[in-house]
Amino acid sequence: MYAIVGAAARSMASGRISHAWDLRGPCATVDAACSSGTLAVHLARQSLRTGECDTALAGGVSLVLGTDHTVGYSAAGMLSAAGRCRFADENADGFIRSDGAGVLVLKRLDQARADGDTIHAVILGSAQASKGRTAKAIIAPSAEGYLQVITRACANAGIAPEQVGYVEAHGNAAPTGDTIELQAIGTAIGTRRAQGQPCLVGSVKTNIGHPEAAGGLAGLIKTALVLRHRSVPASLHCSQPTSSVDWTGLGIAPVRDQLAWPHPGTAIAGVSTYGLSGIFVHILLGEPPLDS
């Protein structure tokens, strides 16, 4: 039992945290592959909205402690021979695995203000969706899945898709996957935006590799900082944007150099994740209130 409680059962991870901190609200270990962290945020937000809790901790963690998955990914040709996540690049050849851990403290906005908390960003809306059988393989993403979850998240937030100025993509540098995601972002958001104001797209995986279950949390934290500082960092290793995407026609643009938030009005951004199990999660963030 010591081995089961200590490490063997994933379900115990969240239970151990609640036990250590005497937390008495909802408690669950979420496993949706690379969408695990963002799905945890989505579920925590629902608990806050229904009053199940007043403060929520939502996190993701991934440690590469064994070789089984690495060997499998390598055999499938999913890992980068160049050792770089080259999201949206003509020569993208897969991802590299990395360790990662991240935790967010979430509260309802009125509660955070009353408590005098520093507010980094506001979650405007979120959605999860399975792609069903809209792709040839269970692990493959589909344009229909991305479009469905982006549309749901915008409806949940009560905003028009064209208000989204930046999307932190899943962007793990799988050439086909990148193309599908970029085309979906362009169709759902970019083509609706004003001419000359493309939706910017980037991926934190170009900076830190792919921390898998924690990847979405890394992207969400990055996006919150983008909105708080109104500054978008460069996505690395994109020397030649992929020719498989009609960037201008889709109204999207890669972020190849750091730039100040270029769009007028309130800054709104999306965080997109996809898990091998077929689960999409999209979270929409807005910049923090001026008084925070």
Coordinates of C-alpha atoms in Angstrom, one line a residue:
M1 CA 0.0 0.0 0.0
Y2 CA 2.9 2.4 0.6
A3 CA 4.0 2.0 -3.0
I4 CA 0.4 2.4 -4.3
V5 CA -0.3 5.5 -2.2
G6 CA 3.1 7.0 -2.8
A7 CA 3.5 6.7 -6.6
A8 CA 1.9 3.8 -8.4
A9 CA -1.7 5.2 -8.5
R10 CA -2.1 8.5 -10.3
S11 CA -5.4 9.1 -8.5
M12 CA -3.4 9.6 -5.3
A13 CA -1.5 12.6 -6.5
S14 CA -4.4 15.1 -6.0
G15 CA -5.5 13.3 -2.9
R16 CA -2.0 13.7 -1.3
I17 CA -2.1 17.4 -2.0
S18 CA -5.6 17.8 -0.4
H19 CA -4.4 15.7 2.6
A20 CA -1.2 17.7 3.1
W21 CA -3.0 21.1 2.8
D22 CA -6.3 20.1 4.5
L23 CA -8.2 21.1 1.3
R24 CA -11.9 20.1 1.4
G25 CA -13.3 21.0 -1.9
P26 CA -13.5 19.0 -5.2
C27 CA -10.4 16.9 -5.7
A28 CA -9.5 14.9 -8.8
T29 CA -6.5 13.8 -10.9
V30 CA -7.1 14.6 -14.5
D31 CA -5.6 12.5 -17.3
A32 CA -6.3 13.8 -20.8
A33 CA -2.7 13.4 -22.1
C34 CA -1.3 16.8 -23.3
S35 CA -4.6 18.5 -22.4
S36 CA -4.5 17.5 -18.8
G37 CA -3.4 20.8 -17.3
T38 CA -5.8 23.0 -19.3
L39 CA -8.7 20.5 -18.6
A40 CA -7.9 20.8 -14.9
V41 CA -8.3 24.6 -15.2
H42 CA -11.6 24.2 -17.1
L43 CA -13.0 21.9 -14.4
A44 CA -11.7 24.1 -11.6
R45 CA -13.4 27.1 -13.3
Q46 CA -16.7 25.2 -13.3
S47 CA -16.3 24.4 -9.6
L48 CA -15.8 28.1 -8.8
R49 CA -18.8 29.1 -10.9
T50 CA -21.1 26.6 -9.2
G51 CA -19.8 27.5 -5.7
E52 CA -18.2 24.2 -4.9
C53 CA -15.1 26.1 -3.8
D54 CA -13.9 29.7 -3.4
T55 CA -10.2 29.1 -4.3
A56 CA -9.0 26.4 -6.7
L57 CA -5.5 25.1 -7.4
A58 CA -5.2 23.7 -10.9
G59 CA -1.9 22.2 -12.0
G60 CA -0.1 20.0 -14.4
V61 CA 3.1 18.0 -14.0
S62 CA 5.2 15.7 -16.3
L63 CA 8.5 14.2 -15.4
V64 CA 10.4 12.0 -18.0
L65 CA 11.6 9.3 -15.6
G66 CA 11.5 6.3 -17.9
T67 CA 12.2 5.5 -21.6
D68 CA 9.1 3.6 -22.6
H69 CA 7.2 6.5 -24.0
T70 CA 10.3 8.0 -25.5
V71 CA 11.1 4.8 -27.4
G72 CA 7.5 4.7 -28.7
Y73 CA 7.4 8.3 -29.8
S74 CA 10.8 7.8 -31.5
A75 CA 9.6 4.7 -33.3
A76 CA 6.6 6.5 -34.5
G77 CA 8.7 9.3 -36.0
M78 CA 7.2 11.9 -33.6
L79 CA 10.5 13.2 -32.0
S80 CA 12.6 15.9 -33.6
A81 CA 15.9 14.7 -35.0
A82 CA 17.2 18.3 -34.8
G83 CA 16.4 18.5 -31.1
R84 CA 14.2 21.6 -31.5
C85 CA 10.4 22.2 -31.5
R86 CA 10.1 24.2 -34.7
F87 CA 6.5 25.2 -34.6
A88 CA 5.1 26.5 -37.8
D89 CA 8.4 26.2 -39.6
E90 CA 8.9 24.7 -43.0
N91 CA 11.4 22.2 -41.6
A92 CA 9.4 21.2 -38.4
D93 CA 10.1 17.6 -37.7
G94 CA 8.5 16.8 -34.4
F95 CA 8.8 17.7 -30.7
I96 CA 11.3 17.1 -27.9
R97 CA 10.2 15.8 -24.5
S98 CA 10.8 18.0 -21.4
D99 CA 10.0 18.0 -17.7
G100 CA 7.5 20.6 -16.4
A101 CA 5.2 21.5 -13.6
G102 CA 2.9 24.4 -13.1
V103 CA 0.1 25.4 -10.7
L104 CA -2.5 28.2 -11.0
V105 CA -4.4 29.8 -8.1
L106 CA -7.9 30.6 -9.4
K107 CA -10.7 32.7 -7.8
R108 CA -13.8 34.4 -8.9
L109 CA -12.9 37.9 -9.9
D110 CA -14.9 39.7 -7.2
Q111 CA -13.3 37.4 -4.6
A112 CA -9.8 38.1 -5.8
R113 CA -10.4 41.8 -5.8
A114 CA -11.9 41.7 -2.3
D115 CA -8.8 39.7 -1.1
G116 CA -6.4 42.2 -2.6
D117 CA -4.8 39.6 -4.9
T118 CA -2.6 40.4 -7.8
I119 CA -4.6 39.4 -10.9
H120 CA -2.5 38.3 -13.9
A121 CA -5.4 37.6 -16.3
V122 CA -9.1 36.9 -16.3
I123 CA -10.5 33.6 -17.7
L124 CA -13.3 34.8 -20.0
G125 CA -14.5 31.4 -21.2
S126 CA -13.4 27.8 -21.7
A127 CA -14.5 24.6 -23.4
Q128 CA -13.5 21.0 -23.9
A129 CA -14.4 18.6 -26.7
S130 CA -13.5 15.2 -28.2
K131 CA -12.9 14.9 -31.9
G132 CA -14.9 11.7 -32.0
R133 CA -14.0 9.9 -35.3
T134 CA -13.2 13.0 -37.3
A135 CA -9.6 11.8 -37.9
K136 CA -8.1 8.7 -39.3
A137 CA -6.4 7.7 -36.0
I138 CA -7.3 8.2 -32.4
I139 CA -4.1 10.1 -31.7
A140 CA -4.4 12.4 -34.7
P141 CA -6.0 15.9 -34.3
S142 CA -8.7 17.1 -36.7
A143 CA -9.7 20.5 -38.0
E144 CA -13.3 19.8 -36.9
G145 CA -12.2 19.2 -33.3
Y146 CA -10.3 22.5 -33.1
L147 CA -13.1 24.5 -34.7
Q148 CA -15.7 23.0 -32.4
V149 CA -13.8 23.8 -29.2
I150 CA -12.8 27.3 -30.3
T151 CA -16.4 28.1 -31.2
R152 CA -17.7 26.7 -27.9
A153 CA -15.1 28.7 -25.9
C154 CA -16.1 31.9 -27.6
A155 CA -19.8 31.2 -27.1
N156 CA -19.1 30.5 -23.4
A157 CA -17.1 33.7 -23.0
G158 CA -19.8 35.7 -24.9
I159 CA -17.2 37.2 -27.3
A160 CA -16.9 37.2 -31.1
P161 CA -14.0 35.1 -32.4
E162 CA -12.5 38.2 -34.2
Q163 CA -11.9 39.8 -30.8
V164 CA -9.1 37.2 -30.2
G165 CA -5.7 38.8 -31.1
Y166 CA -3.3 36.0 -30.1
V167 CA -3.5 32.2 -29.8
E168 CA -1.0 30.2 -27.8
A169 CA -1.1 27.1 -30.0
H170 CA -0.7 23.5 -29.0
G171 CA 2.1 23.8 -31.5
N172 CA 4.2 20.8 -30.8
A173 CA 5.9 21.0 -34.3
A174 CA 4.4 17.9 -35.8
P175 CA 4.1 19.1 -39.4
T176 CA 0.7 17.7 -40.1
G177 CA -0.7 18.7 -36.7
D178 CA 0.7 22.2 -36.9
T179 CA -1.0 22.7 -40.3
I180 CA -4.4 21.4 -39.1
E181 CA -4.3 23.6 -36.0
L182 CA -3.2 26.7 -37.9
Q183 CA -5.8 26.3 -40.6
A184 CA -8.5 25.9 -37.8
I185 CA -7.3 29.0 -36.0
G186 CA -7.3 30.9 -39.2
T187 CA -10.8 29.7 -40.2
A188 CA -12.3 30.2 -36.7
I189 CA -10.6 33.5 -35.9
G190 CA -8.2 34.9 -38.4
T191 CA -10.5 35.2 -41.4
R192 CA -13.0 37.2 -39.3
R193 CA -10.5 39.8 -38.2
A194 CA -10.0 43.2 -39.9
Q195 CA -7.6 43.3 -42.8
G196 CA -4.0 44.0 -41.7
Q197 CA -4.8 42.9 -38.1
P198 CA -3.9 39.1 -38.2
C199 CA -4.4 36.9 -35.3
L200 CA -0.9 36.2 -33.9
V201 CA 0.1 32.6 -33.1
G202 CA 3.0 31.2 -31.1
S203 CA 4.0 28.2 -29.0
V204 CA 6.0 28.1 -25.7
K205 CA 7.2 24.6 -26.7
T206 CA 9.7 26.3 -29.0
N207 CA 11.3 27.8 -25.9
I208 CA 11.1 24.9 -23.4
G209 CA 10.3 21.7 -25.3
H210 CA 7.0 19.8 -24.8
P211 CA 6.3 19.0 -21.1
E212 CA 3.3 17.0 -22.2
A213 CA 0.7 17.0 -19.3
A214 CA 2.1 20.4 -18.1
G215 CA 2.4 21.9 -21.6
G216 CA -1.0 23.6 -21.5
L217 CA -0.2 25.1 -18.2
A218 CA 3.1 26.5 -19.5
G219 CA 1.2 28.0 -22.4
L220 CA -1.5 29.4 -20.2
I221 CA 1.0 31.0 -17.8
K222 CA 2.9 32.5 -20.8
T223 CA -0.4 33.9 -22.2
A224 CA -1.4 35.5 -18.9
L225 CA 2.0 37.3 -18.8
V226 CA 1.5 38.3 -22.5
L227 CA -1.8 40.0 -21.5
R228 CA -0.5 41.5 -18.3
H229 CA 2.5 43.1 -20.0
R230 CA 0.9 43.6 -23.4
S231 CA 4.0 42.1 -24.9
V232 CA 4.3 38.9 -27.0
P233 CA 7.6 37.0 -26.9
A234 CA 9.1 35.3 -29.9
S235 CA 8.4 31.7 -30.8
L236 CA 11.9 30.4 -31.7
H237 CA 13.2 28.3 -34.6
C238 CA 10.8 29.6 -37.2
S239 CA 13.2 30.8 -39.9
Q240 CA 10.9 30.0 -42.7
P241 CA 7.1 29.8 -42.0
T242 CA 5.5 26.7 -43.4
S243 CA 4.3 26.8 -47.0
S244 CA 1.5 24.4 -46.2
V245 CA -0.5 27.3 -44.7
D246 CA -2.0 30.3 -46.5
W247 CA -0.9 32.8 -43.8
T248 CA -2.4 35.9 -45.4
G249 CA -5.6 34.3 -46.6
L250 CA -6.2 32.8 -43.2
G251 CA -5.5 36.1 -41.3
I252 CA -2.8 34.6 -39.0
A253 CA 0.8 35.4 -38.5
P254 CA 3.7 33.7 -36.6
V255 CA 5.5 35.7 -33.8
R256 CA 9.1 35.5 -34.9
D257 CA 10.3 38.5 -32.9
Q258 CA 9.2 39.9 -29.6
L259 CA 6.7 42.7 -30.1
A260 CA 4.3 44.9 -28.2
W261 CA 0.7 43.9 -28.3
P262 CA -0.2 45.4 -31.7
H263 CA -4.0 45.4 -31.6
P264 CA -6.2 48.3 -30.4
G265 CA -8.7 47.8 -27.6
T266 CA -8.9 45.1 -24.9
A267 CA -6.3 42.4 -25.2
I268 CA -7.9 38.9 -25.5
A269 CA -6.0 35.7 -26.2
G270 CA -6.7 32.0 -26.6
V271 CA -4.8 28.9 -25.3
S272 CA -5.2 25.8 -27.4
T273 CA -4.3 22.3 -26.4
Y274 CA -4.8 18.8 -27.8
G275 CA -4.2 15.5 -26.1
L276 CA -3.3 12.2 -27.8
S277 CA -6.5 10.7 -26.3
G278 CA -8.5 13.0 -28.7
I279 CA -9.4 15.8 -26.2
F280 CA -9.3 19.4 -27.2
V281 CA -9.4 22.3 -24.6
H282 CA -9.5 26.0 -25.4
I283 CA -9.3 28.7 -22.8
L284 CA -9.9 32.4 -23.5
L285 CA -8.1 35.0 -21.4
G286 CA -8.5 38.7 -21.0
E287 CA -6.1 41.3 -19.7
P288 CA -6.3 42.0 -15.9
P289 CA -8.4 44.9 -14.7
L290 CA -6.6 48.2 -14.5
D291 CA -6.8 48.3 -10.7
S292 CA -5.0 45.0 -10.3

